[in-house]
Amino acid sequence: MDFIIEATVKAVKALYQTDLNAADLSLQPTRKEFEGQTTIVTFPLTKFSRKSPEQTGTEIGEFLKNEVKEISGFNVIKGFLNISLTDAFWIDKLYTEILPDNFAVSKPNGKKVMVEYSSPNTNKPLHLGHVRNNLLGYSVAEILKAAGYEVIKANLVNDRGIHICKSMLAWQKFGDGETPESTGEKGDHLVGKYYVLFDKEYKKQIEELRSFGQTEEEAKKNAPMIKEAQEMLQKWETGNDEVISLWKTMNLWVYDGFGKTYKALGVDFDKFYYESDTYLLGKDIVDEGLEKGVFFKKEDGSVWIDLTADGLDEKLVLLADSTSVYMTQDLGTAQLKYNDFHMNESIYVVGNEQDYHFKVLFLILQKLGKQWATGLYHLSYGMVDLPSGKMKSREGTVVDADDLINEMEQTAKEQTEALGKVEEYSEEEKQQLFHTIGMGALKYFLLKVDPKKRLLFDPNESVDFQGHTGPFIQYTHARIRSVLSRVELNATLKNEITSLYAEERDLILALSQFPETIALAAVGHSPAIIANYVYEVAKSFNKFYHEKSILQAEDEVTKQFRLQLSVASAKVINKSMKLLGIEVPERM
RNA sequence: GGUCCCAUAGCUCAGCUGGAUAGAGCAACAGAUUUCUAAUCUGUAGGUCAUAGGUUCGAAUCCUAUUGGGAUCACCA
């Protein structure tokens, strides 16, 4: 509604002889209890008018009403100028802006962005924390696409290291040749089982050594299990055939398992990076940093950067024996990713426990003079907590992703059958529907919350299906599709309606805010903005649906108009939910 | 100890770059279905926006301090 702002600038110029910048003015949605759709706050303008807010509002209102044909009226309450636009304006908006297929489709902005997310360890199955990560990453990627970016979804798989060797060792010792095929177990779960087993045995050995008088610290170092795992890691690094072969086999099991979970979650990737390929990278950057004087060497030979001037600490970037640390590797990987794609922006979807790490990483790259470092962004999200506290894989206090997905489908099934809506569905249709609804509930539950807030998940309290939830929005869509399936749209009766009811106007207003909402969500990297928006649209439609009959409308023109309004609503709901990675059913 | 994040109704959360009487959902209570799907809609009740200052015509929003919760600070990523 830039035309209102422009006209207001004109009004201020004409009335008060002041040149105003369009950027200084902003419109806000009119509160529901007042007449009008958009509101100008007049307080900031009183210093030009030298009149009361009410008087200023009235003068500008009069000017606008005469000047702009789309404005049908206004009222001023306590310095708020509420503007009503004509029904013709809203009707025209529906037909010429919202209904066409290119609504809310941004033109390519010529920018490339990489979204790195998921990034699992290959020693255990995915849990609820990963689910939040995956859903966030996928959704942010979709939102950026919708905002005009070219998006690369990347997954940096942590496929090597001591933790992987732990699973491998335990399998070697106790596995008895078990495979996913022989046990029927999902590969990632099978491997995870041995990771837990390792820890159990390891703890036993620690206890034993302590009973012989070793301190806990000594015992942790000296336990045979951990020594063997470290030996295995060394063998891996030197390319020992047997170890490499076992490593490959077990990783394949895990990938197979992850693939299934990813599919159930509905997420995908354009590019995989593997740490086994990247873990040695970054040493050349350390050299580069030493040359440029950004890094310095301590007496023992370890390499550091001094960030105290930036309010941070000194940070280690390379060990004394010149082996890499996490930071070394991430510096190298960042360069590799940039070399591969030359993207303008790069988003790391990683939990907030790594806030400090990424702050340092980005700062170092900037200090090294990498121009692309300004496009790096850490999308930091809060942990998912259980009522019992933090999830810990090793202790088994996790909500497993696959279990959770199954439970959600099961709950969806119970809810749906209790409502008696699926009697005539085929078995396959039912399964499909339960999956759609169950995942809709879960995804919406996790995405409607601001990413940076921590999330409490109570496994005993099932995720809601009513109210501000995914299924509520899915249901709204199904309802619309149901109405539309009963009639044929008459495209010839176009745009002949002349006046609107409040429910219709409010709905068009809500729909019209879709493009700006996408832009906002893209800038803020926040699916929650989309989630809360689509809820408003669904509520708005339900109200309209309840108040006004579509198929029994008073005349054919009204009926066709309401059908088109329904079509537009279904489209916006569908597109919004897609941005969240949520499917909407035709019926439910 | 340093740094960062969070704190809004009994519970889970919105509240955009400062704007009107702080909004939803759940839970509680009262209603709505001969009419397009009641996973819906309408209403009632529920608030010291953690606390104290400051900036401003105006603060849940910005600044400072305090309290509480969480994370992190040299080899797990």
XYZ file of C-alpha atoms (C1' of nucleotides) in Angstrom:
665
model
C 0.000 0.000 0.000
C 2.778 2.311 -0.956
C 0.287 4.591 -2.648
C -1.102 5.624 0.716
C 2.326 6.497 2.001
C 3.083 8.467 -1.138
C -0.179 10.343 -0.825
C 0.536 11.066 2.822
C 3.906 12.536 1.918
C 2.054 14.724 -0.541
C -0.500 15.667 2.089
C 2.172 16.714 4.579
C 3.876 18.748 1.886
C 0.677 20.488 0.861
C -0.706 21.025 4.349
C 2.421 21.735 6.379
C 5.052 22.622 3.773
C 7.359 19.861 4.980
C 9.259 17.381 2.855
C 8.910 13.938 4.336
C 10.818 10.834 3.457
C 8.598 7.906 2.535
C 10.795 5.734 4.746
C 9.882 7.834 7.778
C 6.247 6.880 7.487
C 4.846 3.487 8.202
C 1.416 1.979 8.127
C 0.129 -0.489 10.625
C -2.862 -2.772 10.444
C -5.918 -1.245 12.023
C -6.987 -2.879 15.242
C -10.025 -5.059 14.866
C -12.227 -3.021 17.133
C -11.952 0.029 14.889
C -13.276 0.776 11.440
C -10.687 0.644 8.679
C -7.905 -1.544 7.373
C -4.777 0.500 7.684
C -3.644 3.122 10.145
C -1.290 6.075 10.176
C 0.070 7.197 13.536
C -0.088 10.970 13.589
C 2.022 11.772 16.656
C 5.280 12.084 14.722
C 3.586 14.492 12.306
C 2.387 16.941 14.932
C 5.744 18.671 15.043
C 5.164 19.718 11.435
C 1.491 20.533 11.758
C 1.808 22.199 15.161
C -1.662 20.980 15.850
C -3.174 18.313 18.029
C -2.836 14.697 16.885
C -6.598 14.527 16.320
C -6.642 17.643 14.189
C -3.597 16.552 12.235
C -5.191 13.186 11.565
C -8.411 14.771 10.410
C -6.662 17.155 8.039
C -4.542 14.449 6.489
C -7.542 12.150 6.327
C -9.551 14.750 4.416
C -6.697 15.324 2.018
C -6.203 11.625 1.384
C -9.880 11.004 0.855
C -10.027 13.656 -1.849
C -6.752 12.671 -3.394
C -6.926 8.873 -3.460
C -9.877 7.195 -5.088
C -9.281 3.873 -3.316
C -9.922 5.487 0.053
C -13.546 5.373 1.028
C -13.343 6.972 4.420
C -11.439 7.500 7.624
C -11.774 8.073 11.326
C -9.401 9.514 13.856
C -9.175 8.105 17.342
C -6.675 9.491 19.815
C -4.226 10.409 17.114
C -4.605 7.276 15.074
C -5.827 7.867 11.540
C -7.710 4.753 10.505
C -8.233 4.499 6.781
C -10.881 2.459 5.030
C -10.280 1.360 1.485
C -13.123 0.835 -0.929
C -14.598 -2.596 -1.475
C -13.742 -2.179 -5.153
C -10.090 -1.908 -4.140
C -10.194 -5.162 -2.200
C -12.164 -7.002 -4.852
C -9.727 -5.858 -7.477
C -6.855 -6.980 -5.285
C -8.322 -10.448 -5.025
C -8.831 -10.870 -8.754
C -5.790 -9.148 -10.159
C -3.198 -9.826 -7.479
C -4.017 -12.734 -5.216
C -5.696 -15.188 -7.580
C -3.146 -15.192 -10.401
C -0.574 -17.956 -10.187
C 2.339 -15.595 -9.784
C 1.006 -14.247 -6.474
C 3.749 -14.186 -3.849
C 6.238 -15.577 -6.341
C 9.347 -13.453 -6.085
C 11.487 -12.790 -9.080
C 14.977 -14.256 -8.721
C 17.067 -11.746 -6.786
C 20.292 -13.040 -8.289
C 21.649 -14.107 -4.924
C 22.857 -17.509 -3.951
C 22.591 -18.831 -0.433
C 23.738 -22.064 1.144
C 21.768 -23.517 4.022
C 23.718 -26.128 5.911
C 21.600 -28.193 8.230
C 21.096 -31.625 9.745
C 24.819 -32.445 9.920
C 24.454 -35.671 11.904
C 26.973 -37.943 13.559
C 27.002 -41.393 12.039
C 27.193 -43.237 15.320
C 23.616 -42.995 16.512
C 20.062 -42.436 15.304
C 18.501 -39.006 15.008
C 16.587 -37.631 17.966
C 14.148 -34.827 18.631
C 16.891 -32.197 18.662
C 17.894 -33.220 15.140
C 14.262 -33.107 14.120
C 14.075 -29.450 15.107
C 17.281 -28.798 13.207
C 16.092 -30.583 10.062
C 12.701 -28.926 10.001
C 14.168 -25.499 10.604
C 16.833 -25.895 7.951
C 14.457 -27.240 5.354
C 11.863 -24.562 6.022
C 14.327 -21.687 5.992
C 15.661 -22.976 2.681
C 12.152 -23.064 1.210
C 11.394 -19.588 2.517
C 14.553 -18.185 0.974
C 13.671 -19.824 -2.337
C 10.263 -18.189 -2.172
C 11.949 -14.872 -1.474
C 13.918 -15.144 -4.713
C 17.194 -16.755 -3.681
C 18.926 -19.597 -5.385
C 19.345 -22.066 -2.533
C 21.796 -24.878 -1.956
C 20.829 -27.237 0.838
C 23.958 -28.770 2.281
C 24.582 -31.511 4.799
C 27.972 -31.832 6.442
C 28.079 -35.398 7.687
C 30.269 -36.059 10.676
C 31.350 -39.511 9.642
C 34.679 -39.933 11.397
C 36.288 -39.581 14.779
C 36.545 -41.343 18.058
C 32.785 -41.590 18.534
C 32.415 -43.600 15.346
C 35.237 -45.897 16.406
C 33.409 -46.553 19.667
C 30.425 -48.032 17.835
C 32.722 -49.947 15.506
C 34.746 -51.406 18.344
C 31.716 -52.487 20.337
C 30.253 -54.122 17.260
C 33.502 -55.951 16.596
C 33.665 -57.203 20.168
C 30.048 -58.021 20.878
C 28.257 -57.821 17.564
C 28.555 -61.421 16.566
C 28.211 -60.482 12.932
C 24.848 -58.786 13.322
C 23.657 -56.724 10.365
C 20.512 -54.721 9.684
C 19.437 -57.551 7.383
C 19.999 -60.274 9.964
C 18.217 -58.423 12.754
C 15.689 -56.467 10.766
C 16.786 -53.408 12.702
C 17.154 -50.017 11.066
C 20.839 -49.453 10.363
C 21.281 -46.295 12.401
C 19.567 -47.906 15.366
C 21.760 -50.961 15.146
C 24.904 -48.843 15.148
C 23.508 -46.674 17.937
C 22.933 -49.765 20.014
C 26.649 -50.517 19.935
C 27.524 -46.952 20.767
C 25.502 -47.285 23.958
C 27.036 -50.697 24.588
C 30.508 -49.244 24.297
C 29.712 -46.688 26.922
C 28.343 -49.320 29.271
C 31.435 -51.488 29.038
C 33.691 -48.470 29.247
C 32.018 -47.359 32.453
C 32.396 -50.832 33.909
C 36.118 -50.734 33.219
C 36.426 -47.311 34.766
C 34.744 -48.563 37.928
C 37.073 -51.510 38.057
C 40.188 -49.404 37.697
C 38.932 -47.052 40.361
C 38.494 -49.928 42.739
C 42.194 -50.558 42.239
C 42.866 -47.066 43.457
C 43.081 -45.025 40.247
C 41.511 -41.598 40.158
C 38.548 -41.088 37.862
C 40.693 -39.143 35.470
C 43.323 -41.863 35.309
C 40.747 -44.578 34.945
C 39.102 -42.771 32.039
C 42.436 -42.631 30.255
C 43.592 -46.115 31.059
C 40.474 -48.179 30.437
C 41.268 -50.787 27.751
C 38.117 -49.949 25.778
C 39.062 -46.354 25.174
C 42.622 -47.267 24.352
C 41.430 -49.720 21.772
C 39.104 -47.131 20.278
C 41.970 -44.678 20.001
C 44.122 -47.306 18.323
C 41.327 -47.932 15.908
C 41.113 -44.239 15.093
C 44.833 -44.206 14.360
C 44.445 -47.199 12.094
C 41.620 -45.403 10.351
C 43.828 -42.389 9.815
C 46.607 -44.474 8.346
C 44.194 -46.216 6.040
C 44.146 -49.681 7.569
C 42.105 -51.855 5.203
C 40.208 -53.791 7.815
C 39.193 -50.720 9.776
C 38.291 -48.731 6.693
C 36.204 -51.564 5.396
C 34.288 -51.906 8.670
C 33.887 -48.124 8.791
C 32.429 -48.072 5.302
C 30.065 -50.928 6.031
C 28.706 -49.468 9.222
C 28.378 -45.985 7.748
C 26.324 -47.418 4.908
C 23.967 -48.958 7.436
C 23.597 -45.581 9.080
C 23.033 -43.735 5.802
C 20.351 -46.199 4.885
C 18.648 -45.530 8.213
C 19.032 -41.755 7.954
C 17.649 -41.864 4.436
C 14.434 -43.353 5.745
C 14.137 -40.801 8.535
C 14.830 -37.928 6.146
C 12.176 -39.233 3.821
C 9.641 -39.476 6.631
C 10.515 -35.934 7.678
C 10.251 -34.770 4.090
C 13.660 -33.076 3.986
C 16.300 -33.266 1.280
C 19.744 -31.993 0.323
C 21.525 -30.797 -2.792
C 25.055 -31.348 -1.566
C 26.691 -33.639 0.947
C 30.030 -32.907 2.554
C 31.783 -35.579 4.589
C 34.135 -34.818 7.404
C 36.295 -37.740 6.397
C 37.097 -35.592 3.355
C 37.344 -32.257 5.115
C 38.932 -32.945 8.506
C 42.436 -32.212 7.303
C 41.482 -28.932 5.659
C 42.284 -25.616 7.176
C 45.988 -25.967 7.846
C 46.782 -23.842 4.833
C 44.507 -21.191 6.264
C 46.456 -21.363 9.489
C 49.641 -20.736 7.501
C 47.937 -17.892 5.713
C 46.904 -16.403 9.055
C 50.427 -16.678 10.429
C 51.821 -14.952 7.358
C 49.307 -12.138 7.612
C 50.037 -11.809 11.306
C 46.448 -12.540 12.242
C 47.528 -15.643 14.182
C 50.533 -16.085 16.452
C 52.545 -19.063 17.637
C 53.167 -19.863 21.278
C 56.413 -21.321 22.597
C 55.045 -24.864 22.491
C 54.238 -24.438 18.808
C 50.454 -24.162 19.119
C 48.766 -21.496 17.016
C 46.335 -18.949 18.430
C 44.380 -15.843 17.609
C 44.006 -13.021 20.069
C 40.451 -11.744 20.060
C 40.568 -9.870 23.336
C 40.259 -6.558 21.510
C 36.879 -7.787 20.219
C 35.722 -8.715 23.692
C 36.449 -12.394 23.222
C 39.283 -14.620 24.420
C 42.361 -16.045 22.873
C 41.374 -18.957 20.723
C 43.355 -22.021 19.749
C 43.387 -22.786 16.028
C 46.058 -25.460 15.790
C 47.603 -27.804 18.370
C 51.276 -27.890 19.263
C 51.786 -31.169 17.400
C 50.075 -29.442 14.480
C 46.932 -31.565 14.566
C 43.643 -29.864 13.775
C 41.016 -28.748 16.188
C 37.368 -28.178 15.391
C 38.097 -24.569 14.452
C 40.859 -25.513 11.997
C 38.537 -27.827 10.183
C 35.671 -25.358 10.072
C 37.898 -22.659 8.643
C 38.913 -25.035 5.868
C 35.387 -26.226 5.228
C 34.059 -22.683 5.003
C 36.650 -21.924 2.321
C 35.839 -25.161 0.501
C 32.132 -24.388 0.427
C 32.796 -20.937 -0.893
C 35.136 -22.241 -3.576
C 32.480 -24.727 -4.653
C 29.547 -22.356 -4.965
C 30.616 -18.717 -4.556
C 27.425 -18.023 -2.662
C 26.535 -14.578 -1.346
C 25.285 -15.913 1.946
C 25.834 -19.045 3.936
C 23.601 -20.104 6.777
C 24.669 -22.608 9.414
C 21.722 -24.192 11.183
C 23.350 -25.263 14.438
C 22.220 -25.282 18.073
C 22.893 -22.330 20.324
C 25.496 -24.171 22.364
C 27.842 -23.298 19.514
C 27.119 -19.566 19.504
C 30.606 -18.765 20.691
C 32.275 -21.045 18.184
C 30.556 -19.445 15.229
C 31.113 -15.956 16.482
C 34.821 -16.718 16.583
C 34.801 -18.574 13.257
C 33.166 -15.684 11.394
C 35.379 -13.132 13.071
C 38.543 -15.016 12.147
C 37.487 -15.274 8.507
C 36.799 -11.562 8.447
C 40.161 -10.801 9.970
C 41.756 -12.973 7.319
C 40.228 -10.617 4.801
C 37.746 -13.004 3.215
C 35.179 -10.688 1.662
C 32.564 -13.441 1.648
C 32.765 -13.782 5.427
C 30.219 -10.984 5.863
C 27.607 -13.279 4.314
C 27.977 -15.947 6.965
C 25.146 -16.382 9.425
C 24.650 -18.748 12.317
C 20.979 -19.674 12.624
C 21.112 -20.543 16.272
C 18.234 -22.414 17.807
C 17.423 -23.445 21.338
C 17.694 -26.933 22.694
C 14.707 -29.188 23.004
C 14.313 -30.117 26.639
C 12.328 -32.883 28.226
C 10.580 -32.469 31.566
C 13.369 -34.611 32.970
C 15.975 -32.208 31.640
C 18.419 -32.336 28.779
C 18.489 -35.179 26.297
C 21.629 -37.268 26.449
C 22.277 -39.907 23.807
C 24.744 -41.878 25.842
C 22.352 -42.166 28.723
C 19.452 -43.115 26.557
C 17.300 -40.190 27.707
C 16.378 -39.122 24.209
C 13.211 -38.933 22.188
C 14.081 -40.985 19.141
C 13.059 -39.409 15.842
C 11.654 -42.600 14.307
C 9.706 -43.491 17.440
C 8.319 -39.997 17.573
C 7.208 -40.091 13.953
C 5.463 -43.402 14.542
C 3.752 -42.110 17.635
C 2.526 -39.027 15.817
C 1.034 -41.192 13.085
C -0.554 -43.414 15.685
C -2.103 -40.444 17.474
C -3.335 -39.053 14.176
C -4.945 -42.398 13.482
C -6.712 -42.499 16.835
C -7.975 -38.933 16.523
C -9.182 -39.438 12.989
C -10.920 -42.712 13.684
C -12.573 -41.295 16.794
C -14.160 -38.671 14.539
C -15.324 -41.433 12.225
C -14.205 -39.740 9.065
C -12.256 -42.359 7.214
C -14.633 -45.303 6.855
C -14.648 -45.220 3.077
C -10.889 -44.672 2.698
C -8.629 -47.360 1.318
C -5.895 -48.702 3.561
C -3.290 -46.821 1.582
C -5.179 -43.540 1.681
C -5.530 -43.919 5.434
C -1.820 -44.461 5.964
C -1.063 -41.474 3.806
C -3.522 -39.308 5.694
C -2.307 -40.359 9.132
C 1.237 -39.560 8.097
C 0.234 -36.168 6.722
C -1.710 -35.208 9.827
C 0.743 -36.637 12.330
C 3.690 -34.915 10.726
C 1.644 -31.758 10.276
C 1.018 -31.658 14.005
C 4.657 -32.315 14.866
C 6.182 -29.955 12.348
C 3.843 -27.127 13.187
C 4.444 -27.671 16.890
C 8.191 -27.330 16.414
C 8.167 -24.532 13.847
C 5.625 -22.135 15.299
C 8.031 -21.215 18.057
C 10.757 -18.626 17.544
C 13.902 -20.650 16.676
C 16.063 -19.115 19.329
C 13.792 -20.083 22.176
C 14.284 -23.359 23.886
C 11.490 -25.792 23.601
C 9.945 -28.018 26.203
C 8.650 -31.297 24.895
C 6.633 -33.553 27.141
C 6.374 -37.026 25.569
C 3.510 -37.872 27.899
C 1.407 -34.968 26.752
C 0.626 -35.633 23.146
C 0.958 -32.827 20.647
C -2.389 -31.071 20.204
C -4.548 -31.448 17.115
C -6.935 -28.623 17.943
C -6.588 -24.893 18.163
C -3.323 -23.300 17.116
C -1.959 -26.433 15.450
C -1.008 -27.964 12.142
C -4.120 -30.129 11.853
C -6.324 -27.076 12.407
C -4.823 -25.472 9.335
C -4.896 -28.714 7.371
C -8.537 -29.110 8.287
C -9.313 -25.639 7.039
C -7.753 -26.542 3.719
C -9.647 -29.833 3.485
C -12.862 -27.980 4.212
C -12.282 -25.551 1.386
C -11.411 -28.322 -1.025
C -14.571 -30.103 -0.011
C -16.726 -27.107 -0.892
C -14.910 -26.577 -4.151
C -15.286 -30.215 -5.143
C -19.062 -29.786 -5.191
C -19.258 -27.156 -7.893
C -17.698 -26.000 -11.056
C -16.134 -22.588 -11.071
C -17.673 -20.163 -13.498
C -14.848 -18.047 -14.769
C -17.105 -15.793 -16.821
C -18.786 -14.255 -13.800
C -15.730 -12.323 -12.884
C -15.311 -9.359 -10.713
C -18.965 -8.343 -10.858
C -19.445 -8.163 -7.144
C -19.626 -4.637 -5.784
C -19.698 -4.803 -2.017
C -18.177 -6.906 0.706
C -19.050 -8.142 4.149
C -16.545 -7.570 6.916
C -15.553 -11.253 7.013
C -14.794 -11.203 3.295
C -12.809 -7.991 3.486
C -10.801 -9.238 6.464
C -9.983 -12.438 4.646
C -8.769 -10.652 1.518
C -6.713 -8.365 3.721
C -5.098 -11.367 5.423
C -4.381 -13.062 2.089
C -2.863 -9.914 0.659
C -0.204 -9.895 3.366
C 1.375 -13.126 2.126
C 4.208 -11.625 0.051
C 5.387 -9.241 2.760
C 5.197 -12.067 5.283
C 7.520 -14.200 3.167
C 9.944 -11.327 2.892
C 9.857 -10.830 6.641
C 10.394 -14.516 7.336
C 13.307 -14.617 4.891
C 15.063 -11.659 6.463
C 14.474 -13.012 9.943
C 15.295 -16.616 9.001
C 12.135 -17.525 10.847
C 9.590 -20.151 9.841
C 7.661 -19.116 12.943
C 6.582 -15.957 11.127
C 5.036 -18.021 8.341
C 3.479 -20.414 10.856
C 1.762 -17.651 12.763
C 0.652 -15.964 9.568
C -1.005 -19.024 8.063
C -2.821 -19.573 11.338
C -4.320 -16.096 11.033
C -5.407 -16.861 7.487
C -7.032 -20.133 8.531
C -8.838 -18.460 11.415
C -9.995 -15.704 9.141
C -11.328 -18.210 6.630
C -13.122 -20.251 9.282
C -14.853 -17.168 10.523
C -15.964 -16.276 7.007
C -17.027 -19.852 6.394
C -19.088 -19.868 9.525
C -20.795 -16.533 8.926
C -21.460 -16.713 5.206
C -22.688 -19.574 3.108
C -20.701 -20.137 -0.048
C -22.842 -22.573 -2.008
C -26.128 -21.080 -0.744
C -25.061 -17.519 -1.413
C -27.824 -15.021 -2.093
C -27.087 -14.900 -5.817
C -24.817 -16.439 -8.452
C -22.436 -13.477 -8.562
C -21.877 -13.632 -4.818
C -21.489 -17.382 -4.950
C -18.843 -17.216 -7.644
C -17.032 -14.488 -5.765
C -16.983 -16.516 -2.563
C -15.781 -19.544 -4.467
C -12.893 -17.526 -5.849
C -12.152 -16.224 -2.380
C -12.064 -19.825 -1.185
C -9.761 -20.825 -4.008
C -7.394 -18.029 -3.074
C -7.490 -19.013 0.598
C -6.710 -22.651 -0.171
C -3.790 -21.606 -2.336
C -2.259 -19.340 0.266
C -2.703 -21.964 2.970
C -1.165 -24.613 0.757
C 1.797 -22.474 -0.237
C 2.442 -21.301 3.311
C 2.362 -24.818 4.664
C 4.726 -25.943 1.906
C 7.178 -23.345 3.138
C 7.034 -25.128 6.469
C 7.415 -28.494 4.803
C 3.875 -29.471 5.751
C 1.488 -31.183 3.345
C -2.194 -30.304 3.282
C -4.771 -33.011 2.515
C -7.692 -32.708 0.097
C -9.966 -34.125 2.739
C -9.688 -35.222 6.327
C 34.953 -14.822 36.836
C 34.152 -13.238 31.236
C 30.718 -13.507 27.143
C 26.014 -14.822 24.850
C 20.669 -16.244 24.949
C 15.945 -16.407 27.466
C 11.931 -14.407 31.162
C 4.515 -11.946 28.602
C -2.451 -15.317 31.474
C -2.471 -21.759 35.382
C 0.178 -24.184 30.711
C 2.277 -23.469 25.429
C 3.242 -19.285 22.685
C 2.269 -14.309 19.278
C 3.236 -9.247 19.747
C 7.257 -6.688 12.856
C 12.017 -1.710 12.603
C 8.891 1.967 19.923
C 2.252 3.534 19.103
C -4.488 2.745 20.730
C -7.748 -0.829 26.229
C -0.923 -6.366 25.677
C -3.359 -10.900 21.832
C -4.083 -16.417 20.369
C -4.434 -21.650 21.583
C -4.829 -25.311 25.574
C -7.105 -26.167 30.280
C -12.152 -24.131 33.030
C -17.150 -22.399 32.387
C -21.587 -21.040 29.072
C -23.499 -21.376 24.156
C -23.974 -22.595 18.429
C -25.088 -28.253 14.058
C -33.022 -29.512 9.879
C -28.126 -25.367 6.018
C -21.091 -25.985 2.245
C -16.800 -31.168 7.249
C -18.162 -29.220 15.039
C -10.275 -31.263 14.060
C -15.077 -25.562 13.557
C -17.465 -21.000 15.461
C -19.335 -17.380 19.561
C -18.998 -15.737 24.561
C -17.207 -15.565 30.068
C -13.106 -15.720 33.207
C -7.849 -15.304 33.500
C -1.951 -10.027 33.189
C 2.447 -5.762 38.400
C 4.781 -8.008 30.301
C 10.804 -10.993 36.240
C 12.419 -6.328 39.360
C 14.297 -1.216 39.622
C 15.838 2.965 37.094
C 16.590 5.736 32.332
C 15.487 7.697 27.110
C 10.673 9.332 24.717
C 4.729 12.932 23.356
C 4.422 7.402 23.915
C 8.149 1.361 26.278
C 6.361 -5.663 26.585
C 9.603 -3.602 22.581
C 15.413 0.678 23.127
C 19.517 1.587 27.237
C 21.622 0.437 32.319
C 21.641 -2.413 36.711
C 19.639 -6.479 39.540
C 17.245 -11.412 40.065
C 16.127 -16.228 38.047
C 16.941 -20.047 34.127
C 20.145 -21.899 30.182
C 24.604 -22.108 27.124
C 29.691 -21.346 26.439
C 35.056 -20.041 27.493
C 42.618 -24.338 24.813
C 42.195 -30.270 21.815
C 33.729 -33.983 21.499
C 31.937 -31.895 17.293
